[in-house]
């Protein structure tokens, strides 16, 4: 989950004005490259300005939904399906913009990719369902590797839990189990890892229980590897006790219990 970074301050919420500023800032340095690349690519279906205009419309809709909910004391005016559709549209646009920027620049754009986090949390907190996980999973993994403070790590673990809980029913079916890098598997494994790094036994208990429920086929290997990490890293005793408990339940023997 390692990716370098230097800024570990994060507001885990969606604010339309802040989001616009971050989006424009992340794209601004590469817009000429993207435009030139798109002009040279006859197969490009959408121009960068169309993608950005679409994202602006999505932000406007999300902002209005938040304003309406605030006016109604938190009661949403959109249905779960409408929230899911708006969020899915925004994540799809962001993914397309990220692809264009990174193709034009030749390197990953951390700040742009990270915008998947507030969009995903907006969907979750509005009561919708997330069907596009790849971008936010990558962002969360990179973010986790920048954090050292256990309280910040614990906060990130709670954010990961929100996103897991909001995952669509289709993702929860976990059909593509032959692919070890599928986002549903990665986010659940990373939830367990991040919770362990928080050194919070209660948070670890929650994360491990979720992992066992969502990825029973990975539980044994996860807790066995966790015990090995306890020796290498030298975690506090209260952390070791939680991992040992789950390792006894799931890490021993030839079958899961």
Tab-separated table of C-alpha atoms in Angstrom:
chain	number	residue	atom	x	y	z
A	1	UNK	CA	0.000	0.000	0.000
A	2	UNK	CA	2.986	2.298	-0.284
A	3	UNK	CA	2.912	5.559	-2.176
A	4	UNK	CA	4.905	8.686	-1.236
A	5	UNK	CA	3.204	11.841	-0.076
A	6	UNK	CA	3.751	14.816	2.145
A	7	UNK	CA	0.349	16.163	3.145
A	8	UNK	CA	-1.559	14.157	5.743
A	9	UNK	CA	-4.374	16.581	6.542
A	10	UNK	CA	-7.711	15.384	5.199
A	11	UNK	CA	-11.251	16.606	5.567
A	12	UNK	CA	-13.347	13.470	5.110
A	13	UNK	CA	-16.420	15.242	3.804
A	14	UNK	CA	-17.769	16.621	0.562
A	15	UNK	CA	-17.828	20.393	0.163
A	16	UNK	CA	-18.726	21.566	-3.328
A	17	UNK	CA	-16.592	24.710	-3.337
A	18	UNK	CA	-13.543	22.956	-1.885
A	19	UNK	CA	-14.015	20.043	-4.266
A	20	UNK	CA	-14.146	22.356	-7.294
A	21	UNK	CA	-10.982	24.141	-6.202
A	22	UNK	CA	-9.100	20.877	-5.694
A	23	UNK	CA	-10.332	19.500	-9.018
A	24	UNK	CA	-9.331	22.574	-10.988
A	25	UNK	CA	-5.964	22.764	-9.243
A	26	UNK	CA	-5.163	19.124	-9.970
A	27	UNK	CA	-6.091	19.442	-13.653
A	28	UNK	CA	-4.771	22.953	-14.379
A	29	UNK	CA	-1.117	22.031	-14.916
A	30	UNK	CA	-1.992	19.359	-17.480
A	31	UNK	CA	-4.961	20.741	-19.412
A	32	UNK	CA	-2.876	21.794	-22.442
A	33	UNK	CA	-1.184	18.377	-22.609
A	34	UNK	CA	-4.542	16.614	-22.338
A	35	UNK	CA	-6.106	18.778	-25.046
A	36	UNK	CA	-3.193	18.183	-27.408
A	37	UNK	CA	-3.267	14.445	-26.740
A	38	UNK	CA	-7.023	14.259	-27.307
A	39	UNK	CA	-6.736	16.194	-30.559
A	40	UNK	CA	-4.176	13.680	-31.810
A	41	UNK	CA	-6.292	10.694	-30.754
A	42	UNK	CA	-9.028	10.042	-33.278
A	43	UNK	CA	-10.600	7.397	-31.011
A	44	UNK	CA	-11.184	9.791	-28.085
A	45	UNK	CA	-14.948	9.997	-27.566
A	46	UNK	CA	-15.019	12.855	-25.076
A	47	UNK	CA	-12.947	16.002	-24.973
A	48	UNK	CA	-11.421	17.050	-21.640
A	49	UNK	CA	-13.633	20.121	-21.444
A	50	UNK	CA	-16.688	17.854	-21.817
A	51	UNK	CA	-15.503	15.671	-18.947
A	52	UNK	CA	-14.884	18.697	-16.752
A	53	UNK	CA	-18.233	20.218	-17.666
A	54	UNK	CA	-19.915	16.953	-16.754
A	55	UNK	CA	-18.129	16.927	-13.406
A	56	UNK	CA	-19.227	20.520	-12.769
A	57	UNK	CA	-22.841	19.469	-13.306
A	58	UNK	CA	-22.413	16.511	-10.966
A	59	UNK	CA	-20.933	18.784	-8.290
A	60	UNK	CA	-23.872	21.178	-8.698
A	61	UNK	CA	-26.348	18.347	-8.180
A	62	UNK	CA	-24.482	17.066	-5.113
A	63	UNK	CA	-24.343	20.584	-3.692
A	64	UNK	CA	-28.081	21.092	-4.177
A	65	UNK	CA	-28.809	17.737	-2.563
A	66	UNK	CA	-26.732	18.733	0.473
A	67	UNK	CA	-28.460	22.128	0.691
A	68	UNK	CA	-31.910	20.533	0.463
A	69	UNK	CA	-31.011	17.986	3.143
A	70	UNK	CA	-29.728	20.745	5.423
A	71	UNK	CA	-32.942	22.722	4.919
A	72	UNK	CA	-34.952	19.641	5.859
A	73	UNK	CA	-32.815	18.982	8.934
A	74	UNK	CA	-30.868	16.117	7.403
A	75	UNK	CA	-33.730	14.457	5.557
A	76	UNK	CA	-32.633	13.610	2.016
A	77	UNK	CA	-34.920	14.553	-0.862
A	78	UNK	CA	-33.389	12.094	-3.326
A	79	UNK	CA	-33.964	8.345	-3.311
A	80	UNK	CA	-31.183	5.850	-2.619
A	81	UNK	CA	-31.128	4.942	-6.307
A	82	UNK	CA	-30.837	8.591	-7.338
A	83	UNK	CA	-27.961	9.157	-4.912
A	84	UNK	CA	-26.239	6.016	-6.214
A	85	UNK	CA	-26.701	7.126	-9.827
A	86	UNK	CA	-25.306	10.600	-9.188
A	87	UNK	CA	-22.330	9.214	-7.276
A	88	UNK	CA	-21.657	6.557	-9.897
A	89	UNK	CA	-21.723	9.245	-12.598
A	90	UNK	CA	-19.289	11.458	-10.650
A	91	UNK	CA	-16.884	8.593	-9.944
A	92	UNK	CA	-16.990	7.555	-13.599
A	93	UNK	CA	-16.176	11.088	-14.726
A	94	UNK	CA	-13.380	11.391	-12.172
A	95	UNK	CA	-11.923	8.102	-13.364
A	96	UNK	CA	-11.954	9.319	-16.973
A	97	UNK	CA	-10.312	12.626	-15.975
A	98	UNK	CA	-7.652	10.809	-13.941
A	99	UNK	CA	-6.912	8.546	-16.900
A	100	UNK	CA	-6.513	11.520	-19.257
A	101	UNK	CA	-4.302	13.493	-16.854
A	102	UNK	CA	-2.050	10.568	-16.004
A	103	UNK	CA	-1.737	9.533	-19.641
A	104	UNK	CA	-0.762	13.074	-20.614
A	105	UNK	CA	1.667	13.616	-17.722
A	106	UNK	CA	3.131	10.123	-17.588
A	107	UNK	CA	2.762	9.768	-13.813
A	108	UNK	CA	0.135	9.269	-11.142
A	109	UNK	CA	-1.776	12.309	-9.916
A	110	UNK	CA	-2.312	11.743	-6.208
A	111	UNK	CA	-4.366	14.880	-5.549
A	112	UNK	CA	-6.793	14.197	-8.371
A	113	UNK	CA	-7.216	10.502	-7.563
A	114	UNK	CA	-7.832	11.335	-3.916
A	115	UNK	CA	-11.034	13.184	-4.820
A	116	UNK	CA	-12.654	9.751	-5.069
A	117	UNK	CA	-12.737	9.686	-1.249
A	118	UNK	CA	-15.139	12.611	-0.653
A	119	UNK	CA	-17.356	11.487	-3.552
A	120	UNK	CA	-17.588	7.968	-2.117
A	121	UNK	CA	-18.316	9.292	1.359
A	122	UNK	CA	-20.998	11.579	-0.053
A	123	UNK	CA	-22.715	8.537	-1.549
A	124	UNK	CA	-22.392	6.614	1.720
A	125	UNK	CA	-23.609	9.436	3.954
A	126	UNK	CA	-26.543	10.226	1.668
A	127	UNK	CA	-27.673	6.607	1.874
A	128	UNK	CA	-26.613	5.519	-1.604
A	129	UNK	CA	-24.585	2.537	-2.795
A	130	UNK	CA	-21.099	2.597	-4.284
A	131	UNK	CA	-20.557	0.461	-7.368
A	132	UNK	CA	-17.183	1.860	-8.516
A	133	UNK	CA	-14.527	1.020	-5.911
A	134	UNK	CA	-11.222	0.865	-7.761
A	135	UNK	CA	-10.302	4.544	-7.658
A	136	UNK	CA	-11.234	5.064	-4.013
A	137	UNK	CA	-9.511	1.834	-2.939
A	138	UNK	CA	-6.265	3.002	-4.517
A	139	UNK	CA	-6.651	6.433	-2.922
A	140	UNK	CA	-7.282	5.009	0.540
A	141	UNK	CA	-4.308	2.675	0.279
A	142	UNK	CA	-1.980	5.496	-0.721
A	143	UNK	CA	-3.389	7.717	2.020
A	144	UNK	CA	-2.876	5.029	4.658
A	145	UNK	CA	0.800	4.825	3.827
A	146	UNK	CA	1.278	8.537	4.422
A	147	UNK	CA	-0.104	8.423	7.952
A	148	UNK	CA	1.934	7.687	11.068
A	149	UNK	CA	-0.238	9.102	13.857
A	150	UNK	CA	-2.438	6.364	15.317
A	151	UNK	CA	-5.427	8.684	15.798
A	152	UNK	CA	-5.337	9.732	12.137
A	153	UNK	CA	-4.983	6.094	11.153
A	154	UNK	CA	-7.994	5.187	13.320
A	155	UNK	CA	-10.023	7.938	11.643
A	156	UNK	CA	-9.073	6.583	8.224
A	157	UNK	CA	-10.113	3.082	9.312
A	158	UNK	CA	-13.579	4.412	10.163
A	159	UNK	CA	-13.781	6.059	6.743
A	160	UNK	CA	-12.880	2.759	5.079
A	161	UNK	CA	-15.652	1.075	7.086
A	162	UNK	CA	-18.184	3.641	5.847
A	163	UNK	CA	-17.227	2.906	2.260
A	164	UNK	CA	-17.339	-0.861	2.775
A	165	UNK	CA	-20.792	-0.574	4.348
A	166	UNK	CA	-22.018	1.459	1.363
A	167	UNK	CA	-20.731	-0.987	-1.260
A	168	UNK	CA	-23.368	-2.177	-3.709
A	169	UNK	CA	-24.971	-5.585	-3.449
A	170	UNK	CA	-23.298	-6.610	-6.691
A	171	UNK	CA	-19.838	-5.934	-5.250
A	172	UNK	CA	-20.740	-7.817	-2.082
A	173	UNK	CA	-21.507	-10.923	-4.112
A	174	UNK	CA	-17.735	-11.045	-4.732
A	175	UNK	CA	-18.173	-13.007	-7.939
A	176	UNK	CA	-14.670	-12.535	-9.389
A	177	UNK	CA	-12.838	-14.428	-6.655
A	178	UNK	CA	-10.229	-15.635	-9.141
A	179	UNK	CA	-8.863	-12.068	-9.253
A	180	UNK	CA	-6.848	-11.415	-6.069
A	181	UNK	CA	-6.607	-7.687	-6.891
A	182	UNK	CA	-10.361	-7.092	-7.114
A	183	UNK	CA	-11.234	-3.868	-5.242
A	184	UNK	CA	-13.717	-5.552	-2.885
A	185	UNK	CA	-11.009	-7.896	-1.604
A	186	UNK	CA	-8.366	-5.183	-1.348
A	187	UNK	CA	-10.516	-2.728	0.611
A	188	UNK	CA	-11.490	-5.375	3.168
A	189	UNK	CA	-7.905	-6.550	3.632
A	190	UNK	CA	-6.683	-2.959	3.900
A	191	UNK	CA	-9.391	-2.221	6.466
A	192	UNK	CA	-7.922	-4.929	8.667
A	193	UNK	CA	-4.371	-3.664	8.127
A	194	UNK	CA	-5.244	-0.019	8.826
A	195	UNK	CA	-7.237	-0.948	11.938
A	196	UNK	CA	-4.232	-2.911	13.227
A	197	UNK	CA	-1.973	0.079	12.662
A	198	UNK	CA	-4.348	2.216	14.734
A	199	UNK	CA	-3.397	0.160	17.824
A	200	UNK	CA	-7.065	0.367	18.866
A	201	UNK	CA	-8.254	-3.097	20.011
A	202	UNK	CA	-11.964	-2.240	19.666
A	203	UNK	CA	-11.447	-0.949	16.125
A	204	UNK	CA	-9.419	-4.041	15.267
A	205	UNK	CA	-12.192	-6.291	16.572
A	206	UNK	CA	-14.709	-4.526	14.328
A	207	UNK	CA	-12.450	-4.689	11.265
A	208	UNK	CA	-11.556	-8.349	11.755
A	209	UNK	CA	-15.204	-9.311	12.195
A	210	UNK	CA	-16.044	-7.512	8.934
A	211	UNK	CA	-13.147	-9.192	7.143
A	212	UNK	CA	-14.228	-12.648	8.331
A	213	UNK	CA	-17.773	-11.965	7.119
A	214	UNK	CA	-16.810	-10.467	3.753
A	215	UNK	CA	-13.708	-12.532	2.924
A	216	UNK	CA	-13.957	-15.849	4.816
A	217	UNK	CA	-11.659	-17.500	2.274
A	218	UNK	CA	-8.865	-15.037	3.134
A	219	UNK	CA	-9.240	-15.047	6.914
A	220	UNK	CA	-6.781	-17.813	7.727
A	221	UNK	CA	-3.933	-16.341	5.662
A	222	UNK	CA	-4.645	-12.810	6.883
A	223	UNK	CA	-4.410	-13.649	10.577
A	224	UNK	CA	-1.440	-15.965	10.101
A	225	UNK	CA	0.428	-13.168	8.343
A	226	UNK	CA	-0.750	-10.802	11.081
A	227	UNK	CA	0.945	-12.939	13.700
A	228	UNK	CA	4.157	-12.846	11.705
A	229	UNK	CA	3.943	-9.054	11.586
A	230	UNK	CA	3.513	-8.950	15.354
A	231	UNK	CA	7.002	-10.442	15.647
A	232	UNK	CA	8.581	-8.239	13.000
A	233	UNK	CA	7.098	-4.862	13.939
A	234	UNK	CA	6.758	-5.293	17.691
A	235	UNK	CA	3.170	-4.163	18.212
A	236	UNK	CA	1.850	-3.359	21.724
A	237	UNK	CA	0.602	-6.312	23.769
A	238	UNK	CA	-3.063	-5.287	23.558
A	239	UNK	CA	-2.786	-5.312	19.753
A	240	UNK	CA	-1.085	-8.699	19.760
A	241	UNK	CA	-3.865	-10.143	21.921
A	242	UNK	CA	-6.556	-9.265	19.383
A	243	UNK	CA	-4.587	-10.762	16.491
A	244	UNK	CA	-3.837	-13.874	18.545
A	245	UNK	CA	-7.530	-14.315	19.332
A	246	UNK	CA	-8.495	-14.269	15.670
A	247	UNK	CA	-5.519	-16.381	14.684
A	248	UNK	CA	-6.649	-19.059	17.136
A	249	UNK	CA	-10.128	-19.005	15.613
A	250	UNK	CA	-9.126	-18.764	11.951
A	251	UNK	CA	-5.394	-19.227	11.589
A	252	UNK	CA	-4.916	-22.754	12.885
A	253	UNK	CA	-5.681	-26.081	11.307
A	254	UNK	CA	-6.432	-27.007	7.718
A	255	UNK	CA	-9.972	-25.645	7.574
A	256	UNK	CA	-11.772	-22.516	8.662
A	257	UNK	CA	-13.811	-22.675	11.857
